[in-house]
JSON list of C-alpha atoms in Angstrom, two decimals:
[
{"chain": "A", "resi": 232, "resn": "UNK", "atom": "CA", "xyz": [11.00, 4.43, 45.89]},
{"chain": "A", "resi": 233, "resn": "UNK", "atom": "CA", "xyz": [10.55, 3.44, 42.84]},
{"chain": "A", "resi": 234, "resn": "UNK", "atom": "CA", "xyz": [12.88, -0.44, 41.70]},
{"chain": "A", "resi": 235, "resn": "UNK", "atom": "CA", "xyz": [13.61, 0.54, 37.63]},
{"chain": "A", "resi": 236, "resn": "UNK", "atom": "CA", "xyz": [14.88, 4.04, 39.08]},
{"chain": "A", "resi": 237, "resn": "UNK", "atom": "CA", "xyz": [17.27, 2.52, 42.01]},
{"chain": "A", "resi": 238, "resn": "UNK", "atom": "CA", "xyz": [20.83, 1.41, 42.78]},
{"chain": "A", "resi": 239, "resn": "UNK", "atom": "CA", "xyz": [22.55, 0.04, 45.59]},
{"chain": "A", "resi": 240, "resn": "UNK", "atom": "CA", "xyz": [26.25, -0.35, 46.89]},
{"chain": "A", "resi": 241, "resn": "UNK", "atom": "CA", "xyz": [27.54, -3.85, 47.63]},
{"chain": "A", "resi": 242, "resn": "UNK", "atom": "CA", "xyz": [31.12, -2.79, 49.47]},
{"chain": "A", "resi": 243, "resn": "UNK", "atom": "CA", "xyz": [33.79, -4.03, 51.91]},
{"chain": "A", "resi": 244, "resn": "UNK", "atom": "CA", "xyz": [35.09, -2.73, 55.00]},
{"chain": "A", "resi": 245, "resn": "UNK", "atom": "CA", "xyz": [38.63, -2.41, 54.24]},
{"chain": "A", "resi": 246, "resn": "UNK", "atom": "CA", "xyz": [39.85, -1.42, 50.94]},
{"chain": "A", "resi": 247, "resn": "UNK", "atom": "CA", "xyz": [42.76, -1.95, 49.78]},
{"chain": "A", "resi": 248, "resn": "UNK", "atom": "CA", "xyz": [45.38, 1.68, 50.47]},
{"chain": "A", "resi": 249, "resn": "UNK", "atom": "CA", "xyz": [46.29, 1.61, 46.84]},
{"chain": "A", "resi": 250, "resn": "UNK", "atom": "CA", "xyz": [43.08, 0.58, 45.21]},
{"chain": "A", "resi": 251, "resn": "UNK", "atom": "CA", "xyz": [40.71, 3.11, 46.78]},
{"chain": "A", "resi": 252, "resn": "UNK", "atom": "CA", "xyz": [41.61, 6.73, 44.62]},
{"chain": "A", "resi": 253, "resn": "UNK", "atom": "CA", "xyz": [40.40, 4.77, 41.46]},
{"chain": "A", "resi": 254, "resn": "UNK", "atom": "CA", "xyz": [37.48, 3.08, 42.48]},
{"chain": "A", "resi": 255, "resn": "UNK", "atom": "CA", "xyz": [36.12, 6.44, 44.31]},
{"chain": "A", "resi": 256, "resn": "UNK", "atom": "CA", "xyz": [37.45, 7.34, 40.50]},
{"chain": "A", "resi": 257, "resn": "UNK", "atom": "CA", "xyz": [35.38, 4.73, 39.35]},
{"chain": "A", "resi": 258, "resn": "UNK", "atom": "CA", "xyz": [32.70, 4.66, 41.29]},
{"chain": "A", "resi": 259, "resn": "UNK", "atom": "CA", "xyz": [32.18, 8.77, 40.79]},
{"chain": "A", "resi": 260, "resn": "UNK", "atom": "CA", "xyz": [31.81, 7.66, 36.78]},
{"chain": "A", "resi": 261, "resn": "UNK", "atom": "CA", "xyz": [29.28, 4.85, 37.46]},
{"chain": "A", "resi": 262, "resn": "UNK", "atom": "CA", "xyz": [27.44, 7.15, 39.33]},
{"chain": "A", "resi": 263, "resn": "UNK", "atom": "CA", "xyz": [26.84, 9.99, 36.72]},
{"chain": "A", "resi": 264, "resn": "UNK", "atom": "CA", "xyz": [26.64, 7.80, 34.36]},
{"chain": "A", "resi": 265, "resn": "UNK", "atom": "CA", "xyz": [22.91, 5.85, 36.11]},
{"chain": "A", "resi": 266, "resn": "UNK", "atom": "CA", "xyz": [22.22, 9.44, 37.05]},
{"chain": "A", "resi": 267, "resn": "UNK", "atom": "CA", "xyz": [21.99, 10.45, 33.80]},
{"chain": "A", "resi": 268, "resn": "UNK", "atom": "CA", "xyz": [20.13, 7.60, 32.47]},
{"chain": "A", "resi": 269, "resn": "UNK", "atom": "CA", "xyz": [17.60, 8.53, 35.45]},
{"chain": "A", "resi": 270, "resn": "UNK", "atom": "CA", "xyz": [18.49, 7.01, 38.67]},
{"chain": "A", "resi": 271, "resn": "UNK", "atom": "CA", "xyz": [17.16, 8.67, 41.34]},
{"chain": "A", "resi": 272, "resn": "UNK", "atom": "CA", "xyz": [17.75, 6.81, 44.80]},
{"chain": "A", "resi": 273, "resn": "UNK", "atom": "CA", "xyz": [20.60, 4.90, 45.66]},
{"chain": "A", "resi": 274, "resn": "UNK", "atom": "CA", "xyz": [21.26, 3.03, 49.24]},
{"chain": "A", "resi": 275, "resn": "UNK", "atom": "CA", "xyz": [24.28, 2.91, 50.89]},
{"chain": "A", "resi": 276, "resn": "UNK", "atom": "CA", "xyz": [24.02, -0.20, 54.20]},
{"chain": "A", "resi": 277, "resn": "UNK", "atom": "CA", "xyz": [26.16, 3.06, 55.99]},
{"chain": "A", "resi": 278, "resn": "UNK", "atom": "CA", "xyz": [28.67, 0.07, 56.86]},
{"chain": "A", "resi": 279, "resn": "UNK", "atom": "CA", "xyz": [32.22, 1.45, 57.22]},
{"chain": "A", "resi": 280, "resn": "UNK", "atom": "CA", "xyz": [34.15, 1.10, 53.84]},
{"chain": "A", "resi": 281, "resn": "UNK", "atom": "CA", "xyz": [32.90, 1.50, 50.73]},
{"chain": "A", "resi": 282, "resn": "UNK", "atom": "CA", "xyz": [29.39, 2.07, 51.76]},
{"chain": "A", "resi": 283, "resn": "UNK", "atom": "CA", "xyz": [30.04, 5.33, 53.57]},
{"chain": "A", "resi": 284, "resn": "UNK", "atom": "CA", "xyz": [32.38, 6.29, 50.61]},
{"chain": "A", "resi": 285, "resn": "UNK", "atom": "CA", "xyz": [29.70, 5.82, 48.03]},
{"chain": "A", "resi": 286, "resn": "UNK", "atom": "CA", "xyz": [26.73, 7.79, 50.27]},
{"chain": "A", "resi": 287, "resn": "UNK", "atom": "CA", "xyz": [29.43, 10.16, 51.02]},
{"chain": "A", "resi": 288, "resn": "UNK", "atom": "CA", "xyz": [29.32, 10.56, 46.73]},
{"chain": "A", "resi": 289, "resn": "UNK", "atom": "CA", "xyz": [26.15, 11.34, 46.72]},
{"chain": "A", "resi": 290, "resn": "UNK", "atom": "CA", "xyz": [25.66, 13.57, 49.27]},
{"chain": "A", "resi": 291, "resn": "UNK", "atom": "CA", "xyz": [28.40, 15.66, 47.26]},
{"chain": "A", "resi": 292, "resn": "UNK", "atom": "CA", "xyz": [25.96, 15.34, 43.87]},
{"chain": "A", "resi": 293, "resn": "UNK", "atom": "CA", "xyz": [22.98, 16.21, 46.13]},
{"chain": "A", "resi": 294, "resn": "UNK", "atom": "CA", "xyz": [24.72, 19.52, 47.23]},
{"chain": "A", "resi": 295, "resn": "UNK", "atom": "CA", "xyz": [26.01, 20.42, 43.76]},
{"chain": "A", "resi": 296, "resn": "UNK", "atom": "CA", "xyz": [22.63, 20.60, 43.18]},
{"chain": "A", "resi": 297, "resn": "UNK", "atom": "CA", "xyz": [21.44, 16.85, 40.64]},
{"chain": "A", "resi": 298, "resn": "UNK", "atom": "CA", "xyz": [18.13, 15.78, 41.88]},
{"chain": "A", "resi": 299, "resn": "UNK", "atom": "CA", "xyz": [18.58, 12.47, 43.79]},
{"chain": "A", "resi": 300, "resn": "UNK", "atom": "CA", "xyz": [18.15, 10.90, 46.78]},
{"chain": "A", "resi": 301, "resn": "UNK", "atom": "CA", "xyz": [19.97, 9.16, 49.02]},
{"chain": "A", "resi": 302, "resn": "UNK", "atom": "CA", "xyz": [18.37, 5.95, 51.56]},
{"chain": "A", "resi": 303, "resn": "UNK", "atom": "CA", "xyz": [20.25, 4.21, 54.00]},
{"chain": "A", "resi": 304, "resn": "UNK", "atom": "CA", "xyz": [18.58, 0.70, 54.99]},
{"chain": "A", "resi": 305, "resn": "UNK", "atom": "CA", "xyz": [21.15, 0.71, 58.14]},
{"chain": "A", "resi": 306, "resn": "UNK", "atom": "CA", "xyz": [21.35, -3.20, 59.63]},
{"chain": "A", "resi": 307, "resn": "UNK", "atom": "CA", "xyz": [20.69, -2.68, 63.20]},
{"chain": "A", "resi": 308, "resn": "UNK", "atom": "CA", "xyz": [19.58, 0.47, 65.06]},
{"chain": "A", "resi": 309, "resn": "UNK", "atom": "CA", "xyz": [22.94, 0.42, 67.24]},
{"chain": "A", "resi": 310, "resn": "UNK", "atom": "CA", "xyz": [25.40, -0.32, 63.90]},
{"chain": "A", "resi": 311, "resn": "UNK", "atom": "CA", "xyz": [28.10, 1.44, 65.04]},
{"chain": "A", "resi": 312, "resn": "UNK", "atom": "CA", "xyz": [28.37, 0.34, 68.67]},
{"chain": "A", "resi": 313, "resn": "UNK", "atom": "CA", "xyz": [31.96, -0.77, 68.56]},
{"chain": "A", "resi": 314, "resn": "UNK", "atom": "CA", "xyz": [32.99, 0.95, 65.97]},
{"chain": "A", "resi": 315, "resn": "UNK", "atom": "CA", "xyz": [35.75, 4.14, 67.90]},
{"chain": "A", "resi": 316, "resn": "UNK", "atom": "CA", "xyz": [34.40, 7.49, 68.62]},
{"chain": "A", "resi": 317, "resn": "UNK", "atom": "CA", "xyz": [35.75, 9.54, 65.51]},
{"chain": "A", "resi": 318, "resn": "UNK", "atom": "CA", "xyz": [33.55, 6.07, 63.22]},
{"chain": "A", "resi": 319, "resn": "UNK", "atom": "CA", "xyz": [30.29, 7.15, 65.24]},
{"chain": "A", "resi": 320, "resn": "UNK", "atom": "CA", "xyz": [31.19, 10.85, 64.51]},
{"chain": "A", "resi": 321, "resn": "UNK", "atom": "CA", "xyz": [31.35, 10.37, 60.22]},
{"chain": "A", "resi": 322, "resn": "UNK", "atom": "CA", "xyz": [28.48, 7.48, 59.73]},
{"chain": "A", "resi": 323, "resn": "UNK", "atom": "CA", "xyz": [25.61, 10.20, 62.04]},
{"chain": "A", "resi": 324, "resn": "UNK", "atom": "CA", "xyz": [26.82, 12.71, 60.23]},
{"chain": "A", "resi": 325, "resn": "UNK", "atom": "CA", "xyz": [26.26, 10.78, 57.24]},
{"chain": "A", "resi": 326, "resn": "UNK", "atom": "CA", "xyz": [23.06, 9.48, 58.01]},
{"chain": "A", "resi": 327, "resn": "UNK", "atom": "CA", "xyz": [21.80, 12.96, 58.72]},
{"chain": "A", "resi": 328, "resn": "UNK", "atom": "CA", "xyz": [22.14, 13.77, 55.19]},
{"chain": "A", "resi": 329, "resn": "UNK", "atom": "CA", "xyz": [19.62, 10.56, 53.86]},
{"chain": "A", "resi": 330, "resn": "UNK", "atom": "CA", "xyz": [16.85, 11.27, 52.73]},
{"chain": "A", "resi": 331, "resn": "UNK", "atom": "CA", "xyz": [15.55, 8.82, 54.40]},
{"chain": "A", "resi": 332, "resn": "UNK", "atom": "CA", "xyz": [16.69, 5.78, 57.50]},
{"chain": "A", "resi": 333, "resn": "UNK", "atom": "CA", "xyz": [15.36, 2.37, 57.38]},
{"chain": "A", "resi": 334, "resn": "UNK", "atom": "CA", "xyz": [16.13, -0.56, 59.97]},
{"chain": "A", "resi": 335, "resn": "UNK", "atom": "CA", "xyz": [16.01, -3.43, 58.56]},
{"chain": "A", "resi": 336, "resn": "UNK", "atom": "CA", "xyz": [16.11, -4.74, 62.50]},
{"chain": "A", "resi": 337, "resn": "UNK", "atom": "CA", "xyz": [15.50, -2.94, 66.31]},
{"chain": "A", "resi": 338, "resn": "UNK", "atom": "CA", "xyz": [18.43, -4.61, 67.07]},
{"chain": "A", "resi": 339, "resn": "UNK", "atom": "CA", "xyz": [21.51, -6.55, 66.71]},
{"chain": "A", "resi": 340, "resn": "UNK", "atom": "CA", "xyz": [21.07, -10.17, 65.82]},
{"chain": "A", "resi": 341, "resn": "UNK", "atom": "CA", "xyz": [23.26, -13.30, 63.23]},
{"chain": "A", "resi": 342, "resn": "UNK", "atom": "CA", "xyz": [20.84, -12.41, 60.55]},
{"chain": "A", "resi": 343, "resn": "UNK", "atom": "CA", "xyz": [20.87, -8.89, 60.02]},
{"chain": "A", "resi": 344, "resn": "UNK", "atom": "CA", "xyz": [23.06, -7.93, 57.93]},
{"chain": "A", "resi": 345, "resn": "UNK", "atom": "CA", "xyz": [22.49, -10.67, 55.25]},
{"chain": "A", "resi": 346, "resn": "UNK", "atom": "CA", "xyz": [18.80, -9.29, 55.93]},
{"chain": "A", "resi": 347, "resn": "UNK", "atom": "CA", "xyz": [20.18, -6.10, 55.52]},
{"chain": "A", "resi": 348, "resn": "UNK", "atom": "CA", "xyz": [21.56, -6.88, 51.57]},
{"chain": "A", "resi": 349, "resn": "UNK", "atom": "CA", "xyz": [18.18, -8.12, 50.92]},
{"chain": "A", "resi": 350, "resn": "UNK", "atom": "CA", "xyz": [16.16, -5.46, 51.25]},
{"chain": "A", "resi": 351, "resn": "UNK", "atom": "CA", "xyz": [18.46, -2.79, 49.26]},
{"chain": "A", "resi": 352, "resn": "UNK", "atom": "CA", "xyz": [18.98, -5.47, 46.87]},
{"chain": "A", "resi": 353, "resn": "UNK", "atom": "CA", "xyz": [15.28, -6.90, 46.09]},
{"chain": "A", "resi": 354, "resn": "UNK", "atom": "CA", "xyz": [13.99, -2.47, 45.78]},
{"chain": "A", "resi": 355, "resn": "UNK", "atom": "CA", "xyz": [16.68, -2.02, 42.84]},
{"chain": "A", "resi": 356, "resn": "UNK", "atom": "CA", "xyz": [16.94, -2.69, 39.55]},
{"chain": "A", "resi": 357, "resn": "UNK", "atom": "CA", "xyz": [21.05, -0.99, 39.92]},
{"chain": "A", "resi": 358, "resn": "UNK", "atom": "CA", "xyz": [24.29, -3.04, 41.80]},
{"chain": "A", "resi": 359, "resn": "UNK", "atom": "CA", "xyz": [27.66, -0.71, 42.26]},
{"chain": "A", "resi": 360, "resn": "UNK", "atom": "CA", "xyz": [29.64, -2.68, 44.07]},
{"chain": "A", "resi": 361, "resn": "UNK", "atom": "CA", "xyz": [33.65, -2.10, 45.15]},
{"chain": "A", "resi": 362, "resn": "UNK", "atom": "CA", "xyz": [34.00, -6.57, 45.22]},
{"chain": "A", "resi": 363, "resn": "UNK", "atom": "CA", "xyz": [36.80, -8.03, 45.78]},
{"chain": "A", "resi": 364, "resn": "UNK", "atom": "CA", "xyz": [37.28, -10.75, 47.84]},
{"chain": "A", "resi": 365, "resn": "UNK", "atom": "CA", "xyz": [35.33, -14.29, 46.92]},
{"chain": "A", "resi": 366, "resn": "UNK", "atom": "CA", "xyz": [33.64, -15.87, 50.10]},
{"chain": "A", "resi": 367, "resn": "UNK", "atom": "CA", "xyz": [32.98, -11.98, 52.08]},
{"chain": "A", "resi": 368, "resn": "UNK", "atom": "CA", "xyz": [29.40, -10.69, 52.33]},
{"chain": "A", "resi": 369, "resn": "UNK", "atom": "CA", "xyz": [29.77, -8.52, 49.92]},
{"chain": "A", "resi": 370, "resn": "UNK", "atom": "CA", "xyz": [30.42, -11.99, 47.41]},
{"chain": "A", "resi": 371, "resn": "UNK", "atom": "CA", "xyz": [27.41, -13.50, 48.93]},
{"chain": "A", "resi": 372, "resn": "UNK", "atom": "CA", "xyz": [25.28, -10.41, 47.89]},
{"chain": "A", "resi": 373, "resn": "UNK", "atom": "CA", "xyz": [26.75, -9.90, 44.60]},
{"chain": "A", "resi": 374, "resn": "UNK", "atom": "CA", "xyz": [26.12, -13.30, 44.33]},
{"chain": "A", "resi": 375, "resn": "UNK", "atom": "CA", "xyz": [22.09, -12.52, 45.44]},
{"chain": "A", "resi": 376, "resn": "UNK", "atom": "CA", "xyz": [21.81, -9.48, 42.82]},
{"chain": "A", "resi": 377, "resn": "UNK", "atom": "CA", "xyz": [23.03, -11.49, 39.38]},
{"chain": "A", "resi": 378, "resn": "UNK", "atom": "CA", "xyz": [20.53, -13.66, 40.76]},
{"chain": "A", "resi": 379, "resn": "UNK", "atom": "CA", "xyz": [17.86, -11.22, 40.74]},
{"chain": "A", "resi": 380, "resn": "UNK", "atom": "CA", "xyz": [19.43, -10.21, 38.15]},
{"chain": "A", "resi": 381, "resn": "UNK", "atom": "CA", "xyz": [20.25, -6.19, 38.87]},
{"chain": "A", "resi": 382, "resn": "UNK", "atom": "CA", "xyz": [22.87, -4.59, 36.72]},
{"chain": "A", "resi": 383, "resn": "UNK", "atom": "CA", "xyz": [26.07, -4.58, 38.04]},
{"chain": "A", "resi": 384, "resn": "UNK", "atom": "CA", "xyz": [29.21, -2.40, 37.86]},
{"chain": "A", "resi": 385, "resn": "UNK", "atom": "CA", "xyz": [31.31, -3.57, 39.83]},
{"chain": "A", "resi": 386, "resn": "UNK", "atom": "CA", "xyz": [34.09, -0.61, 40.94]},
{"chain": "A", "resi": 387, "resn": "UNK", "atom": "CA", "xyz": [36.95, -2.57, 42.46]},
{"chain": "A", "resi": 388, "resn": "UNK", "atom": "CA", "xyz": [37.80, -4.61, 39.62]},
{"chain": "A", "resi": 389, "resn": "UNK", "atom": "CA", "xyz": [41.10, -3.16, 36.56]},
{"chain": "A", "resi": 390, "resn": "UNK", "atom": "CA", "xyz": [39.06, -1.57, 33.65]},
{"chain": "A", "resi": 391, "resn": "UNK", "atom": "CA", "xyz": [41.61, -0.78, 30.62]},
{"chain": "A", "resi": 392, "resn": "UNK", "atom": "CA", "xyz": [40.08, 2.41, 28.90]},
{"chain": "A", "resi": 393, "resn": "UNK", "atom": "CA", "xyz": [41.61, 3.62, 24.59]},
{"chain": "A", "resi": 394, "resn": "UNK", "atom": "CA", "xyz": [41.55, 7.25, 24.81]}
]
């Protein structure tokens, strides 16, 4: 994994229903732009919400023949312990499509999510985020990515398009 050709995904677990379609459209555009710029590795933290949406998009692009890799940086082996059966099924299906799976901790601990987030940021030059709320884990991670000099693309903010 070469940092210069790596992008991580950071976002909220719960996204407003009325924004999801626009977030996915923007996510697709930004991923396409990065692929065209030579980005080949995409890291997802595997959490519910934006992480899984982004991972699913990368899987679809791989199935369309794009030469890219999906890497999961997971906080611990039992991240899905308290999820519903349906959430677990979807999680295991997308994990099975990964090119690489890294567990930053064996067991869940208070700091394992933050450790996972730092792992992703420190190995990336780009960050595509769905950042809507201050004072959240997403907010902390985006601030850390900015401090580390990543190019940050927020697919949840409104952007004017002139045709």
